[in-house]
């Protein structure tokens, strides 16, 4: 490089062009989000009314009706999935944090990372072969099972990091009192790690609420109220899918409305999780 | 007085118990139960993953035996004659994902460079936040938007425009439907951009400042530093991020299904409809009448699983090796 | 100056063997493959305050952590030797370290109250979760007594349910002392308990130690010579050699060590020629 008094115009120009182009890319990515969100809000707002939220879907071709059973179904399936994923995920994370040294533990961590990239439809297939095929009917429970597997990698990683994040001083304080292993962990370490674990749980729920693919052959869908997870259940995500690819305008309208509901739920969970994380970090 | 005596008595009693030190059988049992519970949960997790693989293999066995390796390059998909081949879907998946990663890596890395190196934090923070929020949008909502907004725009404006000037190229030839490989590729790109951008931005920010300062001290501009010094030093990790994003694109089901056109045929044109591995499973699984049909679909699922496993494994290894090398340098 | 490890025991003269509460014999400790302390032997007399002093890196904290088997809880850490508590070696295979730590309590350098618990919950966390007591009334009384012994009760008696972290640094350290005392230990180990505190809190805790010696055997680690001189009945001086392996140099009643140190190195340290 020649040390001169002024910067060569070509270097200056390429620098400016570079910043402009990369800035444009950032604006593009962020702008597209706003565009999509805006579209969903604009299109979906008109569809949302008390009837939409409380009524069952009308038969094919008949306009009106709502997605109430989808809302309830989504809540039930997600709740069941959480009930199954939290114990397995947190306990596994605990195991990795406390005893996880050596090759075996590294393998488990690697498996968890790779599982997080497996297509959700493959996981749905697994749920199908295990919980649908043997019983010969679709069920909300099989969908919850698929959701559990989808949530596990995040729960395991978050739990392990949360436990490791508890300062050594706290752990040693419990140890020095003569607390048995389980006592120290359950009463001292876990409560200290709880905010982070809850954050991870909220993010996992957000991820799973929007999943559609595994539902196609586990929960399958329903036109009616269904509170029994042993039967096929309607879910918001699947209703959006079915309505969107149908030829009926009214169903398209309802698809946008349901999409708005879904996006609202997911965004609230995400923002809530990040806010809780920041709040927890500020406190400590 | 009597209250004091009372308190004294209870504390003495506690002290007496404390003096008989020893781990009660209940505590020893609880300790062991705790360890067993932790180990059990971990083993359950591993068993679930193993079970996933085993069930997929078991379910596809009929198809594997019937069609063998030819399954991978046969383009016949005929539920009537029960003759199945995966080639059209492999083609559709590969092409749409290739388009997606090509676009998303350029846009994502550029955005990451801008946000990490040039943007003032007043701009960088909200923009990063929005890009990360993009990752949270459910795929069915992307599909909805793609179907009703992106596809019409492409079919009415963009694709005819491209065809007018570049229609002599086979990839831009043929009838325009709006839905097709290109639409799916663009939509997938949009969905995986946050992955690339977020990880790349973190990696770029983690590059030690000494490197930047050394470059500036040599007389390089900020832009030259960013592109010739900082970016290359994070290269392995960024490639890992792109591979990770590719893995996501390969497995994406619902959004792709809604905009790819669902036609099991291989065509040279990007405007033509296609079919991905995950889309055909999504569309036809509940309609599968014969067990060989079901088995073929399961075999497609197995292919998806194995491919994503390999792709993700490579991505993690790449990123892990980059973290290791940075650790050594720092 | 090449430091030669002294093989002869340098324990303080103890009239009656039964007077010894805690007896460390030939303690060596490693962090992974790195030897940290070599062959340290010390006897601690019942109801006395012993100070272990020395420059930083001499291994005094490592040694202290071997006395209640906390050292081995770190990754790759190892201890060799014996520590006799009332005649029983706590490193014996049949002895459970968890139980040992209820008889030998510890207070750490930086106050470490459990962040999610209140003041009261912190104090009773020991008795409650080690199974000593579940009865709420008993816990209340144990807490009050422990807080009184730690000279904290009057300051917190009206706000026992406030979060522990709402206390000042000095108060938090006294809370940790109360928490350690609530488990009814026989020995109390204190690792530089006032080094993170302001002078006023330091004074309060030093006054506290004198009262504690009446009921417990206290061993403190300190890098503060004046504190050792003020507070302890016996003092031990440790030093690290060229390889940063610590060993015991001298151990004697405090007055003797500060007025007539036997070893040249002790004298150098006390007079400030290095340290």
Coordinates of N, CA, C and O in Angstrom, one line a residue, chain C residues 107-230:
Chain C
X107 N -17.1 -20.5 55.8 CA -17.5 -19.1 55.4 C -16.5 -18.7 54.3 O -15.3 -18.8 54.5
X108 N -17.0 -18.2 53.2 CA -16.2 -17.9 52.0 C -15.7 -16.5 52.0 O -16.2 -15.6 52.7
X109 N -14.8 -16.2 51.1 CA -14.2 -14.9 51.0 C -15.2 -13.8 50.6 O -15.3 -12.8 51.2
X110 N -16.0 -14.1 49.5 CA -17.0 -13.2 49.2 C -18.3 -13.7 49.7 O -18.6 -14.9 49.6
X111 N -19.2 -12.9 50.4 CA -20.4 -13.4 50.9 C -21.2 -14.0 49.8 O -21.3 -13.5 48.7
X112 N -21.8 -15.2 50.0 CA -22.5 -15.9 49.0 C -23.9 -16.4 49.4 O -24.2 -17.6 49.4
X113 N -24.7 -15.4 49.9 CA -26.1 -15.9 50.3 C -26.8 -16.4 49.1 O -26.5 -16.0 47.9
X114 N -27.7 -17.4 49.3 CA -28.5 -17.9 48.2 C -29.4 -16.9 47.6 O -30.2 -16.4 48.3
X115 N -29.2 -16.5 46.3 CA -29.9 -15.3 45.8 C -31.4 -15.4 45.8 O -32.0 -14.3 45.8
X116 N -32.0 -16.6 45.6 CA -33.4 -16.6 45.5 C -34.1 -16.7 46.8 O -35.3 -16.8 46.9
X117 N -33.4 -16.7 47.9 CA -34.0 -16.9 49.2 C -34.0 -15.6 50.1 O -33.1 -14.8 49.9
X118 N -34.9 -15.6 51.0 CA -34.9 -14.5 52.0 C -33.8 -14.7 53.0 O -33.2 -15.7 53.1
X119 N -33.7 -13.7 53.9 CA -32.8 -13.8 55.0 C -33.0 -15.0 55.9 O -32.2 -15.9 56.1
X120 N -34.3 -15.2 56.3 CA -34.7 -16.3 57.1 C -34.4 -17.6 56.4 O -33.8 -18.6 56.9
X121 N -34.8 -17.7 55.1 CA -34.7 -18.9 54.4 C -33.2 -19.3 54.2 O -32.8 -20.5 54.3
X122 N -32.4 -18.3 54.1 CA -30.9 -18.6 53.9 C -30.4 -19.2 55.2 O -29.7 -20.2 55.2
X123 N -30.8 -18.6 56.3 CA -30.2 -19.1 57.6 C -30.7 -20.6 57.9 O -29.9 -21.4 58.3
X124 N -31.9 -20.8 57.6 CA -32.4 -22.2 57.9 C -32.2 -23.2 56.7 O -32.6 -24.3 56.9
X125 N -31.6 -22.7 55.6 CA -31.4 -23.7 54.5 C -30.6 -24.9 54.9 O -30.9 -26.0 54.5
X126 N -29.6 -24.7 55.8 CA -28.8 -25.8 56.2 C -29.7 -26.8 57.0 O -29.8 -27.9 56.6
X127 N -30.2 -26.4 58.1 CA -31.0 -27.4 58.9 C -32.2 -28.0 58.1 O -32.4 -29.2 58.2
X128 N -32.8 -27.1 57.3 CA -34.0 -27.6 56.6 C -33.6 -28.7 55.6 O -34.2 -29.8 55.5
X129 N -32.6 -28.4 54.7 CA -32.3 -29.3 53.6 C -31.3 -30.4 54.0 O -31.1 -31.3 53.2
X130 N -30.7 -30.4 55.1 CA -29.9 -31.5 55.5 C -30.7 -32.4 56.4 O -30.2 -33.4 56.9
X131 N -32.0 -32.1 56.6 CA -32.8 -33.0 57.3 C -32.7 -32.8 58.8 O -33.2 -33.7 59.6
X132 N -32.0 -31.8 59.3 CA -31.9 -31.6 60.7 C -33.2 -31.3 61.4 O -33.5 -31.8 62.5
X133 N -34.0 -30.5 60.7 CA -35.2 -30.1 61.3 C -36.2 -29.6 60.3 O -35.9 -29.0 59.3
X134 N -37.4 -30.0 60.4 CA -38.5 -29.6 59.5 C -39.5 -28.7 60.2 O -40.3 -28.0 59.6
X135 N -39.5 -28.8 61.5 CA -40.6 -28.2 62.3 C -40.4 -26.6 62.2 O -39.3 -26.1 62.6
X136 N -41.4 -25.9 61.8 CA -41.3 -24.5 61.6 C -40.9 -23.7 62.8 O -40.1 -22.8 62.8
X137 N -41.4 -24.2 64.0 CA -41.1 -23.4 65.2 C -39.6 -23.6 65.6 O -38.9 -22.7 65.9
X138 N -39.2 -24.9 65.4 CA -37.8 -25.2 65.7 C -36.9 -24.4 64.8 O -35.9 -23.9 65.2
X139 N -37.3 -24.3 63.5 CA -36.4 -23.6 62.6 C -36.3 -22.1 63.0 O -35.3 -21.5 62.9
X140 N -37.5 -21.6 63.4 CA -37.5 -20.2 63.8 C -36.5 -20.0 64.9 O -35.7 -19.0 65.0
X141 N -36.5 -20.9 65.9 CA -35.6 -20.7 67.0 C -34.2 -20.9 66.7 O -33.3 -20.2 67.1
X142 N -33.9 -21.9 65.8 CA -32.6 -22.2 65.3 C -32.1 -20.9 64.6 O -30.9 -20.5 64.8
X143 N -32.9 -20.3 63.8 CA -32.5 -19.1 63.0 C -32.2 -18.0 64.0 O -31.2 -17.3 63.8
X144 N -33.1 -17.8 65.0 CA -32.8 -16.7 65.9 C -31.5 -16.9 66.6 O -30.7 -15.9 66.8
X145 N -31.3 -18.1 67.1 CA -30.0 -18.3 67.8 C -28.8 -18.1 66.9 O -27.8 -17.5 67.3
X146 N -28.9 -18.7 65.7 CA -27.8 -18.5 64.8 C -27.5 -17.0 64.5 O -26.4 -16.6 64.5
X147 N -28.6 -16.3 64.3 CA -28.4 -14.9 63.9 C -27.8 -14.1 65.1 O -27.1 -13.2 65.0
X148 N -28.2 -14.5 66.3 CA -27.7 -13.8 67.5 C -26.2 -14.1 67.6 O -25.4 -13.2 67.9
X149 N -25.8 -15.4 67.4 CA -24.4 -15.7 67.5 C -23.6 -15.0 66.4 O -22.4 -14.8 66.6
X150 N -24.2 -14.7 65.3 CA -23.5 -14.0 64.3 C -23.6 -12.5 64.4 O -23.2 -11.7 63.6
X151 N -24.2 -12.1 65.6 CA -24.4 -10.6 65.8 C -25.2 -9.9 64.7 O -24.8 -8.8 64.4
X152 N -26.2 -10.6 64.2 CA -27.0 -9.9 63.1 C -28.4 -9.8 63.5 O -29.2 -9.1 62.9
X153 N -28.9 -10.5 64.5 CA -30.3 -10.6 64.8 C -31.0 -9.3 65.0 O -32.0 -9.0 64.4
X154 N -30.4 -8.4 65.8 CA -31.0 -7.1 66.0 C -31.2 -6.3 64.8 O -32.2 -5.6 64.7
X155 N -30.3 -6.5 63.8 CA -30.4 -5.7 62.6 C -31.5 -6.2 61.7 O -32.0 -5.5 60.8
X156 N -31.8 -7.5 61.7 CA -32.7 -8.0 60.7 C -33.9 -8.6 61.3 O -34.8 -9.1 60.5
X157 N -34.1 -8.5 62.6 CA -35.3 -9.2 63.2 C -36.6 -8.8 62.6 O -37.6 -9.5 62.7
X158 N -36.7 -7.5 62.1 CA -38.0 -7.1 61.6 C -38.1 -7.3 60.1 O -39.1 -7.0 59.5
X159 N -37.1 -7.8 59.5 CA -37.2 -8.0 58.0 C -36.6 -9.3 57.6 O -35.9 -9.5 56.6
X160 N -37.0 -10.4 58.3 CA -36.5 -11.7 58.1 C -36.9 -12.2 56.7 O -36.3 -13.1 56.1
X161 N -38.0 -11.7 56.2 CA -38.5 -12.2 54.9 C -38.0 -11.4 53.7 O -38.4 -11.7 52.6
X162 N -37.2 -10.4 54.0 CA -36.7 -9.6 52.9 C -35.6 -10.5 52.2 O -35.0 -11.3 52.7
X163 N -35.4 -10.2 50.9 CA -34.4 -10.9 50.1 C -33.0 -10.8 50.8 O -32.7 -9.7 51.2
X164 N -32.3 -11.8 50.8 CA -30.9 -11.8 51.4 C -30.0 -10.8 50.7 O -29.2 -10.2 51.3
X165 N -30.2 -10.6 49.4 CA -29.4 -9.7 48.7 C -29.6 -8.2 49.0 O -28.9 -7.4 48.6
X166 N -30.7 -8.0 49.8 CA -31.0 -6.6 50.1 C -30.1 -6.1 51.2 O -30.1 -4.9 51.6
X167 N -29.3 -7.0 51.8 CA -28.4 -6.6 52.9 C -27.1 -6.0 52.4 O -26.7 -6.3 51.2
X168 N -26.4 -5.3 53.2 CA -25.1 -4.8 52.8 C -24.1 -5.9 52.8 O -24.4 -7.0 53.3
X169 N -22.9 -5.6 52.3 CA -21.9 -6.6 52.2 C -21.5 -7.2 53.5 O -21.5 -8.4 53.7
X170 N -21.3 -6.4 54.5 CA -20.9 -6.8 55.8 C -22.0 -7.7 56.4 O -21.8 -8.7 57.1
X171 N -23.3 -7.2 56.3 CA -24.4 -7.9 56.8 C -24.5 -9.3 56.1 O -24.8 -10.3 56.7
X172 N -24.3 -9.3 54.8 CA -24.4 -10.6 54.1 C -23.4 -11.6 54.6 O -23.7 -12.8 54.7
X173 N -22.2 -11.1 54.9 CA -21.2 -12.0 55.4 C -21.6 -12.6 56.8 O -21.4 -13.8 57.0
X174 N -22.2 -11.7 57.6 CA -22.6 -12.2 58.9 C -23.8 -13.2 58.7 O -24.0 -14.1 59.5
X175 N -24.6 -12.9 57.7 CA -25.7 -13.9 57.4 C -25.1 -15.2 57.0 O -25.6 -16.3 57.4
X176 N -24.0 -15.2 56.2 CA -23.4 -16.5 55.8 C -22.8 -17.2 57.0 O -22.8 -18.4 57.1
X177 N -22.3 -16.4 58.0 CA -21.8 -17.0 59.2 C -23.0 -17.6 60.0 O -22.9 -18.8 60.4
X178 N -24.1 -16.9 60.1 CA -25.2 -17.4 60.8 C -25.7 -18.7 60.1 O -26.1 -19.7 60.7
X179 N -25.7 -18.7 58.7 CA -26.1 -19.9 58.0 C -25.3 -21.1 58.3 O -25.7 -22.2 58.5
X180 N -23.9 -20.8 58.4 CA -23.0 -21.9 58.7 C -23.2 -22.4 60.1 O -23.1 -23.6 60.4
X181 N -23.5 -21.5 61.0 CA -23.7 -21.9 62.4 C -25.0 -22.7 62.7 O -25.1 -23.5 63.6
X182 N -26.0 -22.4 61.8 CA -27.3 -23.0 62.1 C -27.2 -24.5 61.9 O -28.1 -25.2 62.5
X183 N -26.3 -25.0 61.3 CA -26.1 -26.5 61.1 C -25.5 -27.1 62.3 O -25.3 -28.4 62.3
X184 N -25.2 -26.3 63.3 CA -24.5 -26.8 64.5 C -23.2 -27.5 64.3 O -23.0 -28.7 64.6
X185 N -22.2 -26.8 63.7 CA -21.0 -27.5 63.4 C -20.1 -27.4 64.7 O -20.4 -26.8 65.7
X186 N -19.0 -28.2 64.6 CA -18.1 -28.1 65.7 C -16.9 -27.2 65.4 O -16.3 -26.6 66.2
X187 N -16.6 -27.2 64.1 CA -15.4 -26.4 63.6 C -16.0 -25.4 62.6 O -16.9 -25.7 61.8
X188 N -15.4 -24.2 62.6 CA -15.8 -23.2 61.6 C -14.6 -22.7 60.8 O -13.6 -22.2 61.4
X189 N -14.6 -22.9 59.5 CA -13.5 -22.5 58.7 C -13.9 -21.2 58.0 O -15.0 -21.1 57.5
X190 N -12.9 -20.2 58.0 CA -13.3 -18.9 57.4 C -12.1 -18.6 56.5 O -11.0 -18.4 56.9
X191 N -12.5 -18.4 55.2 CA -11.5 -18.1 54.1 C -11.5 -16.7 53.9 O -12.3 -16.1 53.1
X192 N -10.5 -16.0 54.4 CA -10.4 -14.5 54.3 C -11.8 -13.8 54.4 O -12.2 -13.1 53.5
X193 N -12.4 -14.0 55.5 CA -13.8 -13.6 55.6 C -14.1 -12.1 55.5 O -15.2 -11.7 55.2
X194 N -13.0 -11.3 55.8 CA -13.3 -9.9 55.7 C -12.6 -9.1 54.6 O -12.6 -7.9 54.5
X195 N -11.9 -9.9 53.7 CA -11.1 -9.2 52.7 C -12.0 -8.5 51.7 O -11.5 -7.5 51.1
X196 N -13.2 -8.8 51.6 CA -14.1 -8.1 50.6 C -15.0 -7.1 51.3 O -15.9 -6.5 50.7
X197 N -14.7 -6.8 52.6 CA -15.6 -5.9 53.3 C -14.9 -4.6 53.7 O -13.7 -4.5 53.7
X198 N -15.8 -3.6 54.1 CA -15.3 -2.3 54.5 C -14.7 -2.4 56.0 O -15.0 -3.4 56.7
X199 N -13.9 -1.5 56.4 CA -13.3 -1.6 57.7 C -14.2 -1.7 58.9 O -14.0 -2.5 59.8
X200 N -15.4 -1.1 58.8 CA -16.3 -1.2 59.9 C -16.9 -2.6 60.0 O -17.0 -3.2 61.1
X201 N -17.3 -3.2 58.9 CA -17.8 -4.5 58.9 C -16.7 -5.5 59.3 O -16.9 -6.5 60.1
X202 N -15.5 -5.2 58.9 CA -14.4 -6.1 59.3 C -14.2 -6.1 60.8 O -14.1 -7.2 61.4
X203 N -14.3 -4.9 61.4 CA -14.2 -4.8 62.9 C -15.3 -5.7 63.5 O -15.0 -6.4 64.5
X204 N -16.5 -5.5 63.0 CA -17.6 -6.2 63.6 C -17.4 -7.7 63.6 O -17.6 -8.4 64.6
X205 N -16.9 -8.2 62.5 CA -16.7 -9.6 62.3 C -15.5 -10.1 63.2 O -15.6 -11.2 63.8
X206 N -14.5 -9.3 63.3 CA -13.4 -9.7 64.2 C -13.9 -9.8 65.6 O -13.5 -10.7 66.4
X207 N -14.7 -8.9 66.0 CA -15.3 -9.0 67.4 C -16.1 -10.2 67.6 O -16.0 -10.9 68.6
X208 N -16.8 -10.6 66.5 CA -17.6 -11.8 66.5 C -16.8 -13.0 66.7 O -17.2 -13.9 67.4
X209 N -15.6 -13.0 66.1 CA -14.8 -14.3 66.1 C -14.4 -14.6 67.5 O -14.4 -15.8 67.9
X210 N -14.1 -13.6 68.3 CA -13.8 -13.9 69.7 C -14.9 -14.6 70.5 O -14.7 -15.6 71.2
X211 N -16.1 -14.1 70.2 CA -17.3 -14.8 70.8 C -17.5 -16.2 70.3 O -17.8 -17.1 71.0
X212 N -17.2 -16.4 69.0 CA -17.4 -17.7 68.4 C -16.5 -18.7 69.0 O -16.8 -19.9 69.1
X213 N -15.3 -18.3 69.3 CA -14.3 -19.2 69.9 C -14.8 -19.9 71.1 O -14.4 -21.0 71.4
X214 N -15.7 -19.3 71.8 CA -16.2 -19.9 73.0 C -17.0 -21.2 72.8 O -17.0 -22.1 73.6
X215 N -17.6 -21.3 71.6 CA -18.4 -22.5 71.3 C -17.9 -23.3 70.2 O -18.3 -24.4 70.0
X216 N -17.0 -22.7 69.3 CA -16.5 -23.5 68.2 C -15.0 -23.4 68.1 O -14.4 -22.6 68.7
X217 N -14.5 -24.3 67.3 CA -13.0 -24.2 66.9 C -13.0 -23.4 65.6 O -13.6 -23.9 64.6
X218 N -12.2 -22.3 65.6 CA -12.2 -21.5 64.4 C -10.9 -21.5 63.7 O -9.8 -21.4 64.4
X219 N -10.9 -21.7 62.4 CA -9.7 -21.6 61.7 C -9.9 -20.6 60.6 O -10.8 -20.7 59.8
X220 N -9.1 -19.5 60.6 CA -9.2 -18.6 59.5 C -8.0 -18.4 58.7 O -6.9 -18.6 59.2
X221 N -8.2 -18.2 57.4 CA -7.1 -17.9 56.5 C -7.1 -16.4 56.3 O -8.2 -15.8 56.1
X222 N -6.0 -15.8 56.4 CA -6.0 -14.3 56.2 C -4.6 -13.9 55.6 O -3.6 -14.5 55.8
X223 N -4.7 -12.9 54.7 CA -3.4 -12.3 54.2 C -3.1 -11.1 55.0 O -2.1 -10.4 54.7
X224 N -4.0 -10.7 55.9 CA -3.8 -9.5 56.7 C -3.1 -9.8 58.0 O -3.7 -10.4 58.9
X225 N -1.8 -9.4 58.1 CA -1.0 -9.7 59.3 C -1.6 -9.2 60.6 O -1.7 -9.8 61.6
X226 N -2.1 -7.9 60.5 CA -2.6 -7.3 61.7 C -3.8 -8.0 62.2 O -4.0 -8.2 63.4
X227 N -4.7 -8.5 61.2 CA -5.8 -9.3 61.6 C -5.4 -10.5 62.4 O -6.0 -10.9 63.4
X228 N -4.4 -11.2 61.8 CA -4.0 -12.5 62.4 C -3.5 -12.2 63.8 O -3.8 -12.9 64.8
X229 N -2.7 -11.1 64.0 CA -2.2 -10.7 65.3 C -3.3 -10.4 66.3 O -3.3 -10.7 67.4
X230 N -4.3 -9.7 65.7 CA -5.4 -9.2 66.6 C -6.2 -10.4 67.1 O -6.7 -10.4 68.3

